[in-house]
CSV table of C-alpha atoms in Angstrom, one decimal:
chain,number,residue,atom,x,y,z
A,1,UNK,CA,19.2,3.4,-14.9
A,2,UNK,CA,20.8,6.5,-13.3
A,3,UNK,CA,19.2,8.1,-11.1
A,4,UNK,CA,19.9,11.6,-10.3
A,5,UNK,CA,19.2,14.1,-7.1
A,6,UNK,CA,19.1,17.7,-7.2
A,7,UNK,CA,20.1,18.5,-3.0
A,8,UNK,CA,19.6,22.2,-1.7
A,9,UNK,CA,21.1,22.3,1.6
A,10,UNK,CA,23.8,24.2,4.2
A,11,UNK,CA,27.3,23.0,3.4
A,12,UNK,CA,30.1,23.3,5.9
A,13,UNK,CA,34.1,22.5,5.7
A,14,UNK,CA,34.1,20.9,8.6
A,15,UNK,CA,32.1,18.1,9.9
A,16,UNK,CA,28.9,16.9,8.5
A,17,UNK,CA,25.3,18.4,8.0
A,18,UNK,CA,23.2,19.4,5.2
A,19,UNK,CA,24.8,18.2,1.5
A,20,UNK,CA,27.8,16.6,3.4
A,21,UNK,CA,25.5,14.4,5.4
A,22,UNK,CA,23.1,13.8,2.7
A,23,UNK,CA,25.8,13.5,-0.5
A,24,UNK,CA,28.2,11.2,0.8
A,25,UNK,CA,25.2,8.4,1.8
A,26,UNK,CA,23.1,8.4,-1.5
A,27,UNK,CA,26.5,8.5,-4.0
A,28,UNK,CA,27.4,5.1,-1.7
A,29,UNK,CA,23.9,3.7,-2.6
A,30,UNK,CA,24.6,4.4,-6.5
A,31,UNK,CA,22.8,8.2,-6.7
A,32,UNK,CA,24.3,11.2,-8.6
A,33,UNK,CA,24.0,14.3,-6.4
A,34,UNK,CA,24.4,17.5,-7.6
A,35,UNK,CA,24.8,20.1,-4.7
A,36,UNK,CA,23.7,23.5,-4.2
A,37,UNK,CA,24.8,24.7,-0.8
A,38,UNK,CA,22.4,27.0,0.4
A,39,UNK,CA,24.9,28.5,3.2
A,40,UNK,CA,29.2,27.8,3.6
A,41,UNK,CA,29.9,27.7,6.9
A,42,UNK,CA,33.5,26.8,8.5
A,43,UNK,CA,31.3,24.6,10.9
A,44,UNK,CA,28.0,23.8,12.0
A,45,UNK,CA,26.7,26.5,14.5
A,46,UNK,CA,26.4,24.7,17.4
A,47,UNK,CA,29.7,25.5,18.2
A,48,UNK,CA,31.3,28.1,19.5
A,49,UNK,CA,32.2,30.2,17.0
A,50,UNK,CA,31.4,29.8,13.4
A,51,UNK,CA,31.8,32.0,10.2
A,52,UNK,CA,30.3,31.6,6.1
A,53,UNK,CA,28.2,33.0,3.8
A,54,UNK,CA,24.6,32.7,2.9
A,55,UNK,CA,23.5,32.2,-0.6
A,56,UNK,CA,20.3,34.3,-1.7
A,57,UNK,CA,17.7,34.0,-3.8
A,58,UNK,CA,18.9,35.3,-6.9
A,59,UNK,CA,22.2,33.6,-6.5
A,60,UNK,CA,19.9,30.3,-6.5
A,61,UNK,CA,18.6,31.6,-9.4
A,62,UNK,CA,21.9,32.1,-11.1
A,63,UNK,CA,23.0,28.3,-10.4
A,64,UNK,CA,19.5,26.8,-11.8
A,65,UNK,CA,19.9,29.1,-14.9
A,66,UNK,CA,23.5,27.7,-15.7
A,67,UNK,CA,22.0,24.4,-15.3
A,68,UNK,CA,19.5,24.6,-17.9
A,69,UNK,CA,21.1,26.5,-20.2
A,70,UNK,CA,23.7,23.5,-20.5
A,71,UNK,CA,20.2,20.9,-20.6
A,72,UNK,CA,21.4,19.0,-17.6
A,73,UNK,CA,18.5,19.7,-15.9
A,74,UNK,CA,16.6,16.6,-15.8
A,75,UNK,CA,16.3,15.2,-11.9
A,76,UNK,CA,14.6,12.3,-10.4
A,77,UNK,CA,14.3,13.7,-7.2
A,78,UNK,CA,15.3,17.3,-5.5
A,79,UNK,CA,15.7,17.3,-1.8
A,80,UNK,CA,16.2,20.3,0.1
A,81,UNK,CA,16.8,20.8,3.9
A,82,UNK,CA,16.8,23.4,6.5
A,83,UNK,CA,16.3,27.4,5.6
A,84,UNK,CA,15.6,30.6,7.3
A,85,UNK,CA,14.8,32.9,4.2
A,86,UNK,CA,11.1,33.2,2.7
A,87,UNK,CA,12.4,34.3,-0.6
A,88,UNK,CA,15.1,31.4,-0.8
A,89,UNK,CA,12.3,29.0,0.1
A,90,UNK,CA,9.9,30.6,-2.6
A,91,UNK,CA,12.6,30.2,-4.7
A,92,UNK,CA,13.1,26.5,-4.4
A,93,UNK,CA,9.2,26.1,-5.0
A,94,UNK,CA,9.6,27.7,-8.1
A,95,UNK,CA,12.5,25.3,-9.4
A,96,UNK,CA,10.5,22.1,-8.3
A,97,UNK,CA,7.5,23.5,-10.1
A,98,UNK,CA,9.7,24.1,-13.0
A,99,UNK,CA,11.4,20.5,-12.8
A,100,UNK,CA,8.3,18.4,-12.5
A,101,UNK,CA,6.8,20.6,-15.6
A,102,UNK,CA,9.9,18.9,-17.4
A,103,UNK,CA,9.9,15.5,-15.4
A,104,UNK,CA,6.4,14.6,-14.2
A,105,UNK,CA,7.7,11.7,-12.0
A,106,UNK,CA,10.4,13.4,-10.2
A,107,UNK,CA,9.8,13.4,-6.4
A,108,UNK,CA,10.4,16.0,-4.0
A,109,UNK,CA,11.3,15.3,-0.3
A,110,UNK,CA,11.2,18.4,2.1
A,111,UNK,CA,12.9,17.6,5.5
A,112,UNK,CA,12.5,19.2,8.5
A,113,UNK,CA,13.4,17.6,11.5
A,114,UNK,CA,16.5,18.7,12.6
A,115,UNK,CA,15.7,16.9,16.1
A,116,UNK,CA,15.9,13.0,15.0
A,117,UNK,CA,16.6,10.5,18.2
A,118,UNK,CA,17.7,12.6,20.7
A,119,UNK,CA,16.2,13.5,23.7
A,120,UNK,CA,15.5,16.8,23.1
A,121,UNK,CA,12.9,16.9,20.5
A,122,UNK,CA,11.6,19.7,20.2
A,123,UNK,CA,14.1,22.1,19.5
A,124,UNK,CA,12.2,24.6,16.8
A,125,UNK,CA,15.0,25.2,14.0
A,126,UNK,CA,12.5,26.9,11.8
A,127,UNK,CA,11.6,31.2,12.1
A,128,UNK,CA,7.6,31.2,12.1
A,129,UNK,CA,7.0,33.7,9.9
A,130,UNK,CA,8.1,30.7,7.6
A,131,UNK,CA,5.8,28.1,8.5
A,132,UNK,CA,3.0,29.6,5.9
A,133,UNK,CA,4.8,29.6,3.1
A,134,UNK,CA,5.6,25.5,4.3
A,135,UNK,CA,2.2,25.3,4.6
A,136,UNK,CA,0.9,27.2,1.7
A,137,UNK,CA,3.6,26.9,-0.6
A,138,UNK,CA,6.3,24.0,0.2
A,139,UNK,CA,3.9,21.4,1.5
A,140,UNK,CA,1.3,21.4,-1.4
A,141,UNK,CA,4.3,20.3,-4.2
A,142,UNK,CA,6.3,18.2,-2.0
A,143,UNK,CA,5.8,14.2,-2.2
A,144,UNK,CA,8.0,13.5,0.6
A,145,UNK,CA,7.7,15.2,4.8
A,146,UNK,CA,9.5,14.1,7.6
A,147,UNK,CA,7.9,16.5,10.2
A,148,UNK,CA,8.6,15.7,14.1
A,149,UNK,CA,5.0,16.1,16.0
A,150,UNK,CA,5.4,19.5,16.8
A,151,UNK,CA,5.8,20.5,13.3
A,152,UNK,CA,3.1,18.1,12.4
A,153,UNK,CA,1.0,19.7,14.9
A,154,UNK,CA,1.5,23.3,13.4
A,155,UNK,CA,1.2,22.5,10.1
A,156,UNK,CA,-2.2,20.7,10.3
A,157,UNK,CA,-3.6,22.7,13.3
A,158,UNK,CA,-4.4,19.3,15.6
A,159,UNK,CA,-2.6,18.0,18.5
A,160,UNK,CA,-1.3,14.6,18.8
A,161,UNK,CA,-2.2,13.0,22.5
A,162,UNK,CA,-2.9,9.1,21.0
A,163,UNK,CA,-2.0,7.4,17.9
A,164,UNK,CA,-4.8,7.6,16.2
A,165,UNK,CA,-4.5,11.4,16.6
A,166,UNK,CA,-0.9,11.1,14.4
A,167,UNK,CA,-2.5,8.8,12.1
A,168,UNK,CA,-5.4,11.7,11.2
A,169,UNK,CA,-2.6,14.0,11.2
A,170,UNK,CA,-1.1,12.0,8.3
A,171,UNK,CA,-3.8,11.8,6.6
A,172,UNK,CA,-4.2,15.8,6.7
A,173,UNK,CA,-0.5,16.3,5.4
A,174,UNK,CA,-1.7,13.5,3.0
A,175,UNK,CA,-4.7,15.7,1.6
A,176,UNK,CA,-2.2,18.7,1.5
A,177,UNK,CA,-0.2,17.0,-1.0
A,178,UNK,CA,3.0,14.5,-0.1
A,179,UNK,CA,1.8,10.6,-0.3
A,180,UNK,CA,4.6,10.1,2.2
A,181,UNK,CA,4.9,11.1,5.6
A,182,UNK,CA,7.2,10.4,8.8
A,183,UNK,CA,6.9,11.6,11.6
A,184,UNK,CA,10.6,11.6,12.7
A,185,UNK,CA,9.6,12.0,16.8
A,186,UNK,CA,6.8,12.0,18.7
A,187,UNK,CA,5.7,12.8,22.6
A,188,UNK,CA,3.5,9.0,22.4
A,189,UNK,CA,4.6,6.5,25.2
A,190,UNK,CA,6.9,3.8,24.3
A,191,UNK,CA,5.6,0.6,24.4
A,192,UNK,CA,9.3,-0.7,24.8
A,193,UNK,CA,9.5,2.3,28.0
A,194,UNK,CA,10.5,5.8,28.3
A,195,UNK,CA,14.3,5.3,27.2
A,196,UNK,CA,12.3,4.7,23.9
A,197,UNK,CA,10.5,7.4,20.9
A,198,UNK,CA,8.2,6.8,18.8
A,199,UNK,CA,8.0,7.1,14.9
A,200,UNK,CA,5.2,7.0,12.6
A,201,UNK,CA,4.7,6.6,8.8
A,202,UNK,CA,2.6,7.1,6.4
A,203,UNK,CA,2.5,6.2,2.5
A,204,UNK,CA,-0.7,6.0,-0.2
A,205,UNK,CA,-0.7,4.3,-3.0
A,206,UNK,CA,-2.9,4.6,-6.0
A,207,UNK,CA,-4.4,0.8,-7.4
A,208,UNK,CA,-4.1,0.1,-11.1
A,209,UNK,CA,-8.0,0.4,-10.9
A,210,UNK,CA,-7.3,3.9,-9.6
A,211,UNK,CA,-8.2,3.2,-5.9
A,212,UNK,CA,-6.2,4.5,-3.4
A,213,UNK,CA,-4.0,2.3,0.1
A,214,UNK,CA,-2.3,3.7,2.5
A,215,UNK,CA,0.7,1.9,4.6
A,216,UNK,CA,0.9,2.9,8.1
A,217,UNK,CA,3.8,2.0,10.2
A,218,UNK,CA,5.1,2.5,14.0
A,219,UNK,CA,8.9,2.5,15.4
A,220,UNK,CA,10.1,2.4,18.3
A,221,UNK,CA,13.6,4.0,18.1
A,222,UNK,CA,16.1,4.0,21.3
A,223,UNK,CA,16.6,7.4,22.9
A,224,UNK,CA,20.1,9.2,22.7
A,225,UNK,CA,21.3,11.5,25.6
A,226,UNK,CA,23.6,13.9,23.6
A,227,UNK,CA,22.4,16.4,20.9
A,228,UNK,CA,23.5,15.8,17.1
A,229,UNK,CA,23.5,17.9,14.2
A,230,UNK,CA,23.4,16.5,10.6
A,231,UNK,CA,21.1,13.3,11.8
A,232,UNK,CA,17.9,15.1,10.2
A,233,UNK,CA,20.0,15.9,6.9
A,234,UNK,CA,21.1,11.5,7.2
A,235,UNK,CA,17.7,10.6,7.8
A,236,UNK,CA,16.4,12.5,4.7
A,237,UNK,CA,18.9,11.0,2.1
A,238,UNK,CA,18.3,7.6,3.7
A,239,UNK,CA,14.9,7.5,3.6
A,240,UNK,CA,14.8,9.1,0.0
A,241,UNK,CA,17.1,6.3,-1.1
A,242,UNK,CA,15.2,3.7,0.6
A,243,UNK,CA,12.0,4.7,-0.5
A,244,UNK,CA,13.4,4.4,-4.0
A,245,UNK,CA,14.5,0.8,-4.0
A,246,UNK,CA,11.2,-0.1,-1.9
A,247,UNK,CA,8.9,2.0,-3.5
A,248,UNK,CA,5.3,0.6,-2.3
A,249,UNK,CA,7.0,-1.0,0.8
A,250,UNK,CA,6.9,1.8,3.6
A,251,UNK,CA,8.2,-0.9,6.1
A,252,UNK,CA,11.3,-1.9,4.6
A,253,UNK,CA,12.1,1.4,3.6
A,254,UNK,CA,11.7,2.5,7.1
A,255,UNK,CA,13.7,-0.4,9.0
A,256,UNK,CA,16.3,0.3,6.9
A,257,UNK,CA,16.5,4.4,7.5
A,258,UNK,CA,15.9,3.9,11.1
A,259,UNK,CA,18.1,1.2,11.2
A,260,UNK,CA,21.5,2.9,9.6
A,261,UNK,CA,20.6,6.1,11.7
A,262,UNK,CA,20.8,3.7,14.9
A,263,UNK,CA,24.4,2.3,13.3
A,264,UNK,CA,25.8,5.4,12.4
A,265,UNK,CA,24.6,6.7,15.9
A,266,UNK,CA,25.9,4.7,18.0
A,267,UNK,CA,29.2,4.3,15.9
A,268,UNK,CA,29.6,8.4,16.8
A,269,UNK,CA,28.5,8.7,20.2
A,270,UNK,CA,31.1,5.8,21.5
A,271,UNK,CA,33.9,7.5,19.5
A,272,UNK,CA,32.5,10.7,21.1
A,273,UNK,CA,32.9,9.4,24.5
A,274,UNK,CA,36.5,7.8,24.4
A,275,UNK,CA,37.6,10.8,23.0
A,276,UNK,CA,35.9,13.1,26.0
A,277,UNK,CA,36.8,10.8,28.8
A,278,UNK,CA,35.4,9.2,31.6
A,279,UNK,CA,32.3,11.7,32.8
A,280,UNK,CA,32.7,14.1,30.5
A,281,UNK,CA,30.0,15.4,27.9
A,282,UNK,CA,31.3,15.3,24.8
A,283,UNK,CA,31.8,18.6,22.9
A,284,UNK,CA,30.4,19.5,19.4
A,285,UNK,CA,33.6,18.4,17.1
A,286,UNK,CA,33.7,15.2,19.4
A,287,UNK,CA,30.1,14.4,18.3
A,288,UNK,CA,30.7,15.3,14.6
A,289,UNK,CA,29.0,12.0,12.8
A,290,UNK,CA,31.2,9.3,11.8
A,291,UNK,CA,30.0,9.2,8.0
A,292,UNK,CA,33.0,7.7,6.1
A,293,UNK,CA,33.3,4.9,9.0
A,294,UNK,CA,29.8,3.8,8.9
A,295,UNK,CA,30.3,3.6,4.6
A,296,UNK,CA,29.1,-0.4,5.3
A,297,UNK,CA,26.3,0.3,7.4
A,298,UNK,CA,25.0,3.0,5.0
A,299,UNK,CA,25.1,0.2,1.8
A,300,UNK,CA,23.7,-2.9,3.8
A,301,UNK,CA,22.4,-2.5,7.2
A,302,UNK,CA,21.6,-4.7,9.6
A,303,UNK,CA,18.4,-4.7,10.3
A,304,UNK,CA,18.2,-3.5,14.5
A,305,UNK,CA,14.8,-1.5,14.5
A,306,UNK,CA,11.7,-3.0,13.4
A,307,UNK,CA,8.5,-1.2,12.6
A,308,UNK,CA,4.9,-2.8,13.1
A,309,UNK,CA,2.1,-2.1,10.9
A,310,UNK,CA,-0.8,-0.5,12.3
A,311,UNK,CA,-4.2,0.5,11.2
């Protein structure tokens, strides 16, 4: 059957982050994807000059009304990335609401991390002021986080020193309302050694009976020295995707993500440094992710990061 994904995110005409990360992956894997860009930009703004235009609120509006006044408004999931604006983000709420009044099983992943594998990981994308209405308003009607610890941390209000500190951090985001979490990036020591990060996920299921399990899961995912943009936006399609076909397997589903984020990685930052040179740092168009390249690593990966089960 098809299956069909309502992404609100940044677009930009060059290079890859928000929609042009997250489209391109999940139409590969056999998704439709219809786009709302929530920004235009020439180019992602880590360079050094960038110029675009910012979509409002009420311009949101306008695009969902067209939608629905044509009845093509039925979506499986809705995933929505990165956004500075409190009344863009209320917005969005107000459209999922509406959608899973009309589709009761649709899912909703809200992705934050804009810091996946690098390391630098706590680079804070998000205004504060927002962070309540994440907490109050976004949170509570999403069924899908990928937080990285620090966002964890300030959405629950506890501090993550051990694992089983991130695993009762789970379960709060679990009790405010998403039955899966992922912890994109953590401060935890590597069991594998410091050139190493650590992931952890979280899914519940409910029992026919009406019981509730929950699948917990730890990764260790190699460390990258060089700072990407678009990886959060990748990680979020993939792991929607992969959560689909392995819907009450958190382990799969997670091997895979991890796994065609390593791929896709690695692909860029070796294309990155021939192009820079011997010694040199490569600049932000050099380390633009190599999307179209990796197409076969996106459909079937192979399988390089492995994630344990834990307790």
């Amino acid at each position: 059957m098809e299956c069909r994904v309502l992404s609100i995110q940044s677009h930009v005409v060059r290079g890859y982050v928000g929609n042009k990360s997250a489209s391109f992956p999940l139409q590969v894997l056999g998704f439709e994807v219809d786009s709302i860009n929530s920004v235009q930009f020439s180019n992602h703004t880590g360079y050094s000059h960038w110029k675009g235009q910012v979509l409002t609120a009420d311009e949101l509006h306008v695009l969902y009304e067209g939608i629905k006044l044509n009845n093509v408004h039925h979506y499986d999931y809705v995933l929505t990335g990165y956004t500075r604006d409190t009344s863009f983000l209320e917005m969005v709420v107000d459209i999922v609401q509406e959608l899973k009044r009309a589709n009761p099983n649709l899912v909703y992943g809200k992705y934050s991390s804009h810091s996946y594998m690098t390391l630098h990981n706590y680079i804070y994308y998000v205004p504060q002021n927002l962070y309540p209405v994440y907490k109050n308003k976004v949170v509570p009607v999403a069924d899908i986080i990928t937080p990285n610890q620090f966002e964890a941390e300030l959405l629950t209000g506890k501090n993550i020193s051990t694992e089983k500190d991130a695993v009762e951090v789970m379960d709060l985001l679990h009790a405010m309302g998403p039955d899966t979490v992922v912890i994109t990036s953590s401060d935890l020591p590597s069991r594998l050694g410091d050139r190493f990060l650590v992931s952890l996920g979280s899914q519940r299921h409910v029992r026919p009976d009406g019981s509730r399990t929950t699948q917990r899961v730890r990764i260790e995912v190699p460390k990258v020295d060089a700072v990407f943009v678009g990886t959060g936006d990748l990680f979020a399609a993939m792991l929607l995707a992969w959560t689909h076909h392995y819907p009450n397997d958190l382990k799969t589903a997670c091997e895979k993500t991890f796994s065609v984020m390593h791929h896709v990685i690695q692909r860029t930052i070796s294309y990155a440094h021939e192009l820079a040179g011997p010694g040199r740092r490569p600049s932000p168009p050099q380390l633009e992710l190599r999307m179209i390249q990796s197409k076969a690593d996106i459909e079937d990966p192979a399988i390089v990061t492995e994630a344990t089960v834990i307790s």
